[in-house]
Amino acid sequence: MALTQISSNKCFGGLQKVFEHDSVELNCKMKFAAYLPPKAETEKCPALYWLSGLTSTEQNFISKSGYHQAASERGLAVIAPDTSPRGCNIKGEDESWDFGTGAGFYVDTTEDPWKTNYRMYSYVMEELPQLINASFLVDPQRMSICGHSMGDHGVLICPCTLSLGQKSL
């Protein structure tokens, strides 16, 4: 799967990047942010997946949290996906702040017309980790997941093993 780099900024010796790709699970273009510490240039790093809350994008955590120095010092890659598909042209997806665009709730919807695009659980648990593992020097055996607000909901429903094929505890 091809990644298109949107931005890259040097930060505490590492690189804060934003990428876009065509998502198979969501049937649309998706963005995610990736902080790659200096260590990621030469060896595999543990990865933390950050799930943001309602109405956020991949920009929320990277611009507001100030995590970069700590991640750099610890050799931690940080991945922050967008919170929902965008631009799918589904009737009603932009009518409410708490349903549709910006509000994917990290679940796979089961009803039409949403089920074609709103598959954030499968995106976060399967597609995104596979893409990250194939594209960057991250250690698939050392992945964690955190979140805030709606992202906390995502953390609670997503097993901490992500897509390692293991059962959650």
JSON list of C-alpha atoms in Angstrom, two decimals:
[
{"chain": "A", "resi": 1, "resn": "MET", "atom": "CA", "xyz": [0.00, 0.00, 0.00]},
{"chain": "A", "resi": 2, "resn": "ALA", "atom": "CA", "xyz": [1.49, 3.32, -1.06]},
{"chain": "A", "resi": 3, "resn": "LEU", "atom": "CA", "xyz": [1.99, 6.13, 1.43]},
{"chain": "A", "resi": 4, "resn": "THR", "atom": "CA", "xyz": [2.01, 9.77, 0.41]},
{"chain": "A", "resi": 5, "resn": "GLN", "atom": "CA", "xyz": [3.93, 12.00, 2.79]},
{"chain": "A", "resi": 6, "resn": "ILE", "atom": "CA", "xyz": [1.99, 15.19, 3.55]},
{"chain": "A", "resi": 7, "resn": "SER", "atom": "CA", "xyz": [4.49, 16.79, 5.94]},
{"chain": "A", "resi": 8, "resn": "SER", "atom": "CA", "xyz": [7.73, 16.14, 7.80]},
{"chain": "A", "resi": 9, "resn": "ASN", "atom": "CA", "xyz": [9.13, 18.26, 10.63]},
{"chain": "A", "resi": 10, "resn": "LYS", "atom": "CA", "xyz": [12.26, 17.71, 12.71]},
{"chain": "A", "resi": 11, "resn": "CYS", "atom": "CA", "xyz": [11.35, 17.52, 16.39]},
{"chain": "A", "resi": 12, "resn": "PHE", "atom": "CA", "xyz": [13.64, 16.56, 19.32]},
{"chain": "A", "resi": 13, "resn": "GLY", "atom": "CA", "xyz": [15.97, 14.76, 16.93]},
{"chain": "A", "resi": 14, "resn": "GLY", "atom": "CA", "xyz": [13.19, 12.70, 15.40]},
{"chain": "A", "resi": 15, "resn": "LEU", "atom": "CA", "xyz": [10.65, 13.36, 12.67]},
{"chain": "A", "resi": 16, "resn": "GLN", "atom": "CA", "xyz": [6.98, 14.24, 13.03]},
{"chain": "A", "resi": 17, "resn": "LYS", "atom": "CA", "xyz": [5.37, 13.14, 9.79]},
{"chain": "A", "resi": 18, "resn": "VAL", "atom": "CA", "xyz": [1.87, 13.01, 8.39]},
{"chain": "A", "resi": 19, "resn": "PHE", "atom": "CA", "xyz": [0.92, 10.52, 5.69]},
{"chain": "A", "resi": 20, "resn": "GLU", "atom": "CA", "xyz": [-2.10, 9.78, 3.52]},
{"chain": "A", "resi": 21, "resn": "HIS", "atom": "CA", "xyz": [-3.02, 6.45, 1.96]},
{"chain": "A", "resi": 22, "resn": "ASP", "atom": "CA", "xyz": [-5.92, 4.69, 0.29]},
{"chain": "A", "resi": 23, "resn": "SER", "atom": "CA", "xyz": [-7.62, 2.62, 2.98]},
{"chain": "A", "resi": 24, "resn": "VAL", "atom": "CA", "xyz": [-9.04, -0.73, 1.96]},
{"chain": "A", "resi": 25, "resn": "GLU", "atom": "CA", "xyz": [-11.14, -1.02, 5.14]},
{"chain": "A", "resi": 26, "resn": "LEU", "atom": "CA", "xyz": [-12.63, 2.46, 4.89]},
{"chain": "A", "resi": 27, "resn": "ASN", "atom": "CA", "xyz": [-12.81, 2.82, 1.11]},
{"chain": "A", "resi": 28, "resn": "CYS", "atom": "CA", "xyz": [-11.38, 6.33, 1.22]},
{"chain": "A", "resi": 29, "resn": "LYS", "atom": "CA", "xyz": [-8.15, 8.23, 1.72]},
{"chain": "A", "resi": 30, "resn": "MET", "atom": "CA", "xyz": [-6.99, 8.31, 5.33]},
{"chain": "A", "resi": 31, "resn": "LYS", "atom": "CA", "xyz": [-4.37, 10.37, 7.14]},
{"chain": "A", "resi": 32, "resn": "PHE", "atom": "CA", "xyz": [-2.28, 9.43, 10.12]},
{"chain": "A", "resi": 33, "resn": "ALA", "atom": "CA", "xyz": [0.57, 11.08, 12.00]},
{"chain": "A", "resi": 34, "resn": "ALA", "atom": "CA", "xyz": [3.76, 9.21, 12.85]},
{"chain": "A", "resi": 35, "resn": "TYR", "atom": "CA", "xyz": [6.47, 10.45, 15.19]},
{"chain": "A", "resi": 36, "resn": "LEU", "atom": "CA", "xyz": [9.67, 8.56, 14.45]},
{"chain": "A", "resi": 37, "resn": "PRO", "atom": "CA", "xyz": [12.34, 9.02, 17.12]},
{"chain": "A", "resi": 38, "resn": "PRO", "atom": "CA", "xyz": [16.04, 9.19, 16.12]},
{"chain": "A", "resi": 39, "resn": "LYS", "atom": "CA", "xyz": [16.42, 5.52, 17.07]},
{"chain": "A", "resi": 40, "resn": "ALA", "atom": "CA", "xyz": [13.94, 4.55, 14.30]},
{"chain": "A", "resi": 41, "resn": "GLU", "atom": "CA", "xyz": [16.56, 5.35, 11.66]},
{"chain": "A", "resi": 42, "resn": "THR", "atom": "CA", "xyz": [18.63, 2.29, 12.64]},
{"chain": "A", "resi": 43, "resn": "GLU", "atom": "CA", "xyz": [16.59, -0.09, 14.79]},
{"chain": "A", "resi": 44, "resn": "LYS", "atom": "CA", "xyz": [13.05, -1.17, 15.59]},
{"chain": "A", "resi": 45, "resn": "CYS", "atom": "CA", "xyz": [11.21, 0.91, 18.17]},
{"chain": "A", "resi": 46, "resn": "PRO", "atom": "CA", "xyz": [8.17, 0.21, 20.31]},
{"chain": "A", "resi": 47, "resn": "ALA", "atom": "CA", "xyz": [5.04, 1.95, 18.99]},
{"chain": "A", "resi": 48, "resn": "LEU", "atom": "CA", "xyz": [2.26, 3.73, 20.83]},
{"chain": "A", "resi": 49, "resn": "TYR", "atom": "CA", "xyz": [-1.03, 4.16, 18.97]},
{"chain": "A", "resi": 50, "resn": "TRP", "atom": "CA", "xyz": [-2.94, 7.24, 20.13]},
{"chain": "A", "resi": 51, "resn": "LEU", "atom": "CA", "xyz": [-6.71, 7.41, 19.52]},
{"chain": "A", "resi": 52, "resn": "SER", "atom": "CA", "xyz": [-8.11, 10.93, 19.71]},
{"chain": "A", "resi": 53, "resn": "GLY", "atom": "CA", "xyz": [-11.60, 12.05, 20.68]},
{"chain": "A", "resi": 54, "resn": "LEU", "atom": "CA", "xyz": [-14.68, 13.41, 18.96]},
{"chain": "A", "resi": 55, "resn": "THR", "atom": "CA", "xyz": [-14.22, 15.93, 16.14]},
{"chain": "A", "resi": 56, "resn": "SER", "atom": "CA", "xyz": [-10.43, 15.48, 16.15]},
{"chain": "A", "resi": 57, "resn": "THR", "atom": "CA", "xyz": [-8.09, 14.63, 13.31]},
{"chain": "A", "resi": 58, "resn": "GLU", "atom": "CA", "xyz": [-4.57, 13.19, 13.23]},
{"chain": "A", "resi": 59, "resn": "GLN", "atom": "CA", "xyz": [-3.41, 16.73, 14.09]},
{"chain": "A", "resi": 60, "resn": "ASN", "atom": "CA", "xyz": [-5.01, 16.90, 17.55]},
{"chain": "A", "resi": 61, "resn": "PHE", "atom": "CA", "xyz": [-2.51, 14.89, 19.58]},
{"chain": "A", "resi": 62, "resn": "ILE", "atom": "CA", "xyz": [0.59, 15.93, 17.67]},
{"chain": "A", "resi": 63, "resn": "SER", "atom": "CA", "xyz": [-0.12, 19.65, 18.03]},
{"chain": "A", "resi": 64, "resn": "LYS", "atom": "CA", "xyz": [-1.56, 19.83, 21.56]},
{"chain": "A", "resi": 65, "resn": "SER", "atom": "CA", "xyz": [0.09, 17.20, 23.75]},
{"chain": "A", "resi": 66, "resn": "GLY", "atom": "CA", "xyz": [3.81, 18.00, 23.84]},
{"chain": "A", "resi": 67, "resn": "TYR", "atom": "CA", "xyz": [4.80, 14.32, 23.85]},
{"chain": "A", "resi": 68, "resn": "HIS", "atom": "CA", "xyz": [7.68, 14.58, 21.37]},
{"chain": "A", "resi": 69, "resn": "GLN", "atom": "CA", "xyz": [10.57, 15.07, 23.81]},
{"chain": "A", "resi": 70, "resn": "ALA", "atom": "CA", "xyz": [9.55, 12.12, 26.00]},
{"chain": "A", "resi": 71, "resn": "ALA", "atom": "CA", "xyz": [9.01, 9.89, 22.96]},
{"chain": "A", "resi": 72, "resn": "SER", "atom": "CA", "xyz": [12.39, 10.88, 21.55]},
{"chain": "A", "resi": 73, "resn": "GLU", "atom": "CA", "xyz": [14.21, 10.20, 24.83]},
{"chain": "A", "resi": 74, "resn": "ARG", "atom": "CA", "xyz": [12.57, 6.77, 25.13]},
{"chain": "A", "resi": 75, "resn": "GLY", "atom": "CA", "xyz": [12.89, 5.76, 21.47]},
{"chain": "A", "resi": 76, "resn": "LEU", "atom": "CA", "xyz": [9.11, 5.50, 21.13]},
{"chain": "A", "resi": 77, "resn": "ALA", "atom": "CA", "xyz": [7.30, 5.78, 17.81]},
{"chain": "A", "resi": 78, "resn": "VAL", "atom": "CA", "xyz": [3.85, 7.37, 18.15]},
{"chain": "A", "resi": 79, "resn": "ILE", "atom": "CA", "xyz": [1.08, 6.75, 15.63]},
{"chain": "A", "resi": 80, "resn": "ALA", "atom": "CA", "xyz": [-2.04, 8.94, 15.63]},
{"chain": "A", "resi": 81, "resn": "PRO", "atom": "CA", "xyz": [-4.73, 8.09, 13.06]},
{"chain": "A", "resi": 82, "resn": "ASP", "atom": "CA", "xyz": [-7.62, 10.32, 12.06]},
{"chain": "A", "resi": 83, "resn": "THR", "atom": "CA", "xyz": [-10.80, 9.60, 14.04]},
{"chain": "A", "resi": 84, "resn": "SER", "atom": "CA", "xyz": [-13.07, 8.69, 11.12]},
{"chain": "A", "resi": 85, "resn": "PRO", "atom": "CA", "xyz": [-13.32, 8.42, 7.36]},
{"chain": "A", "resi": 86, "resn": "ARG", "atom": "CA", "xyz": [-13.75, 11.78, 5.65]},
{"chain": "A", "resi": 87, "resn": "GLY", "atom": "CA", "xyz": [-15.30, 12.86, 2.39]},
{"chain": "A", "resi": 88, "resn": "CYS", "atom": "CA", "xyz": [-17.30, 9.68, 1.78]},
{"chain": "A", "resi": 89, "resn": "ASN", "atom": "CA", "xyz": [-20.38, 11.66, 0.70]},
{"chain": "A", "resi": 90, "resn": "ILE", "atom": "CA", "xyz": [-22.77, 9.64, 2.85]},
{"chain": "A", "resi": 91, "resn": "LYS", "atom": "CA", "xyz": [-26.02, 11.49, 3.42]},
{"chain": "A", "resi": 92, "resn": "GLY", "atom": "CA", "xyz": [-26.00, 12.84, 6.98]},
{"chain": "A", "resi": 93, "resn": "GLU", "atom": "CA", "xyz": [-22.32, 12.26, 7.76]},
{"chain": "A", "resi": 94, "resn": "ASP", "atom": "CA", "xyz": [-21.67, 15.98, 8.33]},
{"chain": "A", "resi": 95, "resn": "GLU", "atom": "CA", "xyz": [-24.93, 16.89, 10.06]},
{"chain": "A", "resi": 96, "resn": "SER", "atom": "CA", "xyz": [-23.89, 16.24, 13.67]},
{"chain": "A", "resi": 97, "resn": "TRP", "atom": "CA", "xyz": [-20.67, 16.67, 15.60]},
{"chain": "A", "resi": 98, "resn": "ASP", "atom": "CA", "xyz": [-21.15, 13.36, 17.45]},
{"chain": "A", "resi": 99, "resn": "PHE", "atom": "CA", "xyz": [-22.03, 11.06, 14.57]},
{"chain": "A", "resi": 100, "resn": "GLY", "atom": "CA", "xyz": [-20.32, 10.68, 11.21]},
{"chain": "A", "resi": 101, "resn": "THR", "atom": "CA", "xyz": [-17.29, 12.75, 10.20]},
{"chain": "A", "resi": 102, "resn": "GLY", "atom": "CA", "xyz": [-14.91, 13.08, 13.15]},
{"chain": "A", "resi": 103, "resn": "ALA", "atom": "CA", "xyz": [-16.91, 10.55, 15.17]},
{"chain": "A", "resi": 104, "resn": "GLY", "atom": "CA", "xyz": [-16.01, 7.03, 14.04]},
{"chain": "A", "resi": 105, "resn": "PHE", "atom": "CA", "xyz": [-16.03, 5.69, 17.64]},
{"chain": "A", "resi": 106, "resn": "TYR", "atom": "CA", "xyz": [-13.47, 3.03, 16.59]},
{"chain": "A", "resi": 107, "resn": "VAL", "atom": "CA", "xyz": [-16.21, 0.54, 15.75]},
{"chain": "A", "resi": 108, "resn": "ASP", "atom": "CA", "xyz": [-17.24, -1.28, 12.57]},
{"chain": "A", "resi": 109, "resn": "THR", "atom": "CA", "xyz": [-20.75, -0.22, 11.63]},
{"chain": "A", "resi": 110, "resn": "THR", "atom": "CA", "xyz": [-23.18, -2.88, 10.44]},
{"chain": "A", "resi": 111, "resn": "GLU", "atom": "CA", "xyz": [-25.95, -0.85, 8.80]},
{"chain": "A", "resi": 112, "resn": "ASP", "atom": "CA", "xyz": [-26.24, 0.74, 5.37]},
{"chain": "A", "resi": 113, "resn": "PRO", "atom": "CA", "xyz": [-25.10, 3.22, 4.22]},
{"chain": "A", "resi": 114, "resn": "TRP", "atom": "CA", "xyz": [-22.38, 3.45, 6.91]},
{"chain": "A", "resi": 115, "resn": "LYS", "atom": "CA", "xyz": [-20.97, -0.08, 6.81]},
{"chain": "A", "resi": 116, "resn": "THR", "atom": "CA", "xyz": [-18.98, 0.49, 3.61]},
{"chain": "A", "resi": 117, "resn": "ASN", "atom": "CA", "xyz": [-16.81, 3.25, 5.08]},
{"chain": "A", "resi": 118, "resn": "TYR", "atom": "CA", "xyz": [-17.17, 3.37, 8.86]},
{"chain": "A", "resi": 119, "resn": "ARG", "atom": "CA", "xyz": [-14.96, 0.41, 9.82]},
{"chain": "A", "resi": 120, "resn": "MET", "atom": "CA", "xyz": [-12.61, 2.12, 12.27]},
{"chain": "A", "resi": 121, "resn": "TYR", "atom": "CA", "xyz": [-12.18, -0.96, 14.47]},
{"chain": "A", "resi": 122, "resn": "SER", "atom": "CA", "xyz": [-10.82, -3.00, 11.57]},
{"chain": "A", "resi": 123, "resn": "TYR", "atom": "CA", "xyz": [-8.74, -0.04, 10.41]},
{"chain": "A", "resi": 124, "resn": "VAL", "atom": "CA", "xyz": [-7.11, 0.53, 13.82]},
{"chain": "A", "resi": 125, "resn": "MET", "atom": "CA", "xyz": [-6.73, -3.15, 14.71]},
{"chain": "A", "resi": 126, "resn": "GLU", "atom": "CA", "xyz": [-5.66, -4.59, 11.36]},
{"chain": "A", "resi": 127, "resn": "GLU", "atom": "CA", "xyz": [-4.99, -2.33, 8.41]},
{"chain": "A", "resi": 128, "resn": "LEU", "atom": "CA", "xyz": [-3.08, 0.50, 10.11]},
{"chain": "A", "resi": 129, "resn": "PRO", "atom": "CA", "xyz": [-0.73, -1.71, 12.20]},
{"chain": "A", "resi": 130, "resn": "GLN", "atom": "CA", "xyz": [0.07, -3.81, 9.11]},
{"chain": "A", "resi": 131, "resn": "LEU", "atom": "CA", "xyz": [0.84, -0.63, 7.17]},
{"chain": "A", "resi": 132, "resn": "ILE", "atom": "CA", "xyz": [2.98, 0.80, 9.99]},
{"chain": "A", "resi": 133, "resn": "ASN", "atom": "CA", "xyz": [4.89, -2.46, 10.49]},
{"chain": "A", "resi": 134, "resn": "ALA", "atom": "CA", "xyz": [5.62, -2.70, 6.76]},
{"chain": "A", "resi": 135, "resn": "SER", "atom": "CA", "xyz": [6.64, 0.95, 6.37]},
{"chain": "A", "resi": 136, "resn": "PHE", "atom": "CA", "xyz": [8.67, 1.85, 9.47]},
{"chain": "A", "resi": 137, "resn": "LEU", "atom": "CA", "xyz": [11.18, 0.36, 11.88]},
{"chain": "A", "resi": 138, "resn": "VAL", "atom": "CA", "xyz": [8.70, -0.49, 14.63]},
{"chain": "A", "resi": 139, "resn": "ASP", "atom": "CA", "xyz": [8.64, -3.64, 16.70]},
{"chain": "A", "resi": 140, "resn": "PRO", "atom": "CA", "xyz": [5.29, -5.43, 16.23]},
{"chain": "A", "resi": 141, "resn": "GLN", "atom": "CA", "xyz": [5.86, -7.24, 19.54]},
{"chain": "A", "resi": 142, "resn": "ARG", "atom": "CA", "xyz": [6.01, -3.95, 21.46]},
{"chain": "A", "resi": 143, "resn": "MET", "atom": "CA", "xyz": [2.85, -2.02, 20.60]},
{"chain": "A", "resi": 144, "resn": "SER", "atom": "CA", "xyz": [0.50, -0.21, 22.97]},
{"chain": "A", "resi": 145, "resn": "ILE", "atom": "CA", "xyz": [-2.67, 1.79, 22.59]},
{"chain": "A", "resi": 146, "resn": "CYS", "atom": "CA", "xyz": [-3.91, 4.89, 24.46]},
{"chain": "A", "resi": 147, "resn": "GLY", "atom": "CA", "xyz": [-6.61, 7.43, 23.90]},
{"chain": "A", "resi": 148, "resn": "HIS", "atom": "CA", "xyz": [-8.69, 10.32, 25.16]},
{"chain": "A", "resi": 149, "resn": "SER", "atom": "CA", "xyz": [-12.46, 10.78, 25.26]},
{"chain": "A", "resi": 150, "resn": "MET", "atom": "CA", "xyz": [-13.89, 8.85, 22.29]},
{"chain": "A", "resi": 151, "resn": "GLY", "atom": "CA", "xyz": [-10.36, 7.44, 21.93]},
{"chain": "A", "resi": 152, "resn": "ASP", "atom": "CA", "xyz": [-10.71, 5.94, 25.44]},
{"chain": "A", "resi": 153, "resn": "HIS", "atom": "CA", "xyz": [-13.74, 4.08, 24.12]},
{"chain": "A", "resi": 154, "resn": "GLY", "atom": "CA", "xyz": [-11.58, 2.79, 21.28]},
{"chain": "A", "resi": 155, "resn": "VAL", "atom": "CA", "xyz": [-8.92, 1.63, 23.74]},
{"chain": "A", "resi": 156, "resn": "LEU", "atom": "CA", "xyz": [-11.48, -0.23, 25.82]},
{"chain": "A", "resi": 157, "resn": "ILE", "atom": "CA", "xyz": [-12.88, -2.15, 22.85]},
{"chain": "A", "resi": 158, "resn": "CYS", "atom": "CA", "xyz": [-9.55, -2.77, 21.07]},
{"chain": "A", "resi": 159, "resn": "PRO", "atom": "CA", "xyz": [-7.45, -5.52, 22.63]},
{"chain": "A", "resi": 160, "resn": "CYS", "atom": "CA", "xyz": [-3.98, -4.34, 23.59]},
{"chain": "A", "resi": 161, "resn": "THR", "atom": "CA", "xyz": [-2.41, -6.89, 21.25]},
{"chain": "A", "resi": 162, "resn": "LEU", "atom": "CA", "xyz": [-3.61, -4.99, 18.15]},
{"chain": "A", "resi": 163, "resn": "SER", "atom": "CA", "xyz": [-3.22, -7.27, 15.15]},
{"chain": "A", "resi": 164, "resn": "LEU", "atom": "CA", "xyz": [-0.64, -9.69, 16.52]},
{"chain": "A", "resi": 165, "resn": "GLY", "atom": "CA", "xyz": [-3.07, -12.59, 16.23]},
{"chain": "A", "resi": 166, "resn": "GLN", "atom": "CA", "xyz": [-3.08, -13.10, 20.00]},
{"chain": "A", "resi": 167, "resn": "LYS", "atom": "CA", "xyz": [-6.07, -13.17, 22.29]},
{"chain": "A", "resi": 168, "resn": "SER", "atom": "CA", "xyz": [-6.50, -10.25, 24.63]},
{"chain": "A", "resi": 169, "resn": "LEU", "atom": "CA", "xyz": [-6.33, -10.82, 28.36]}
]
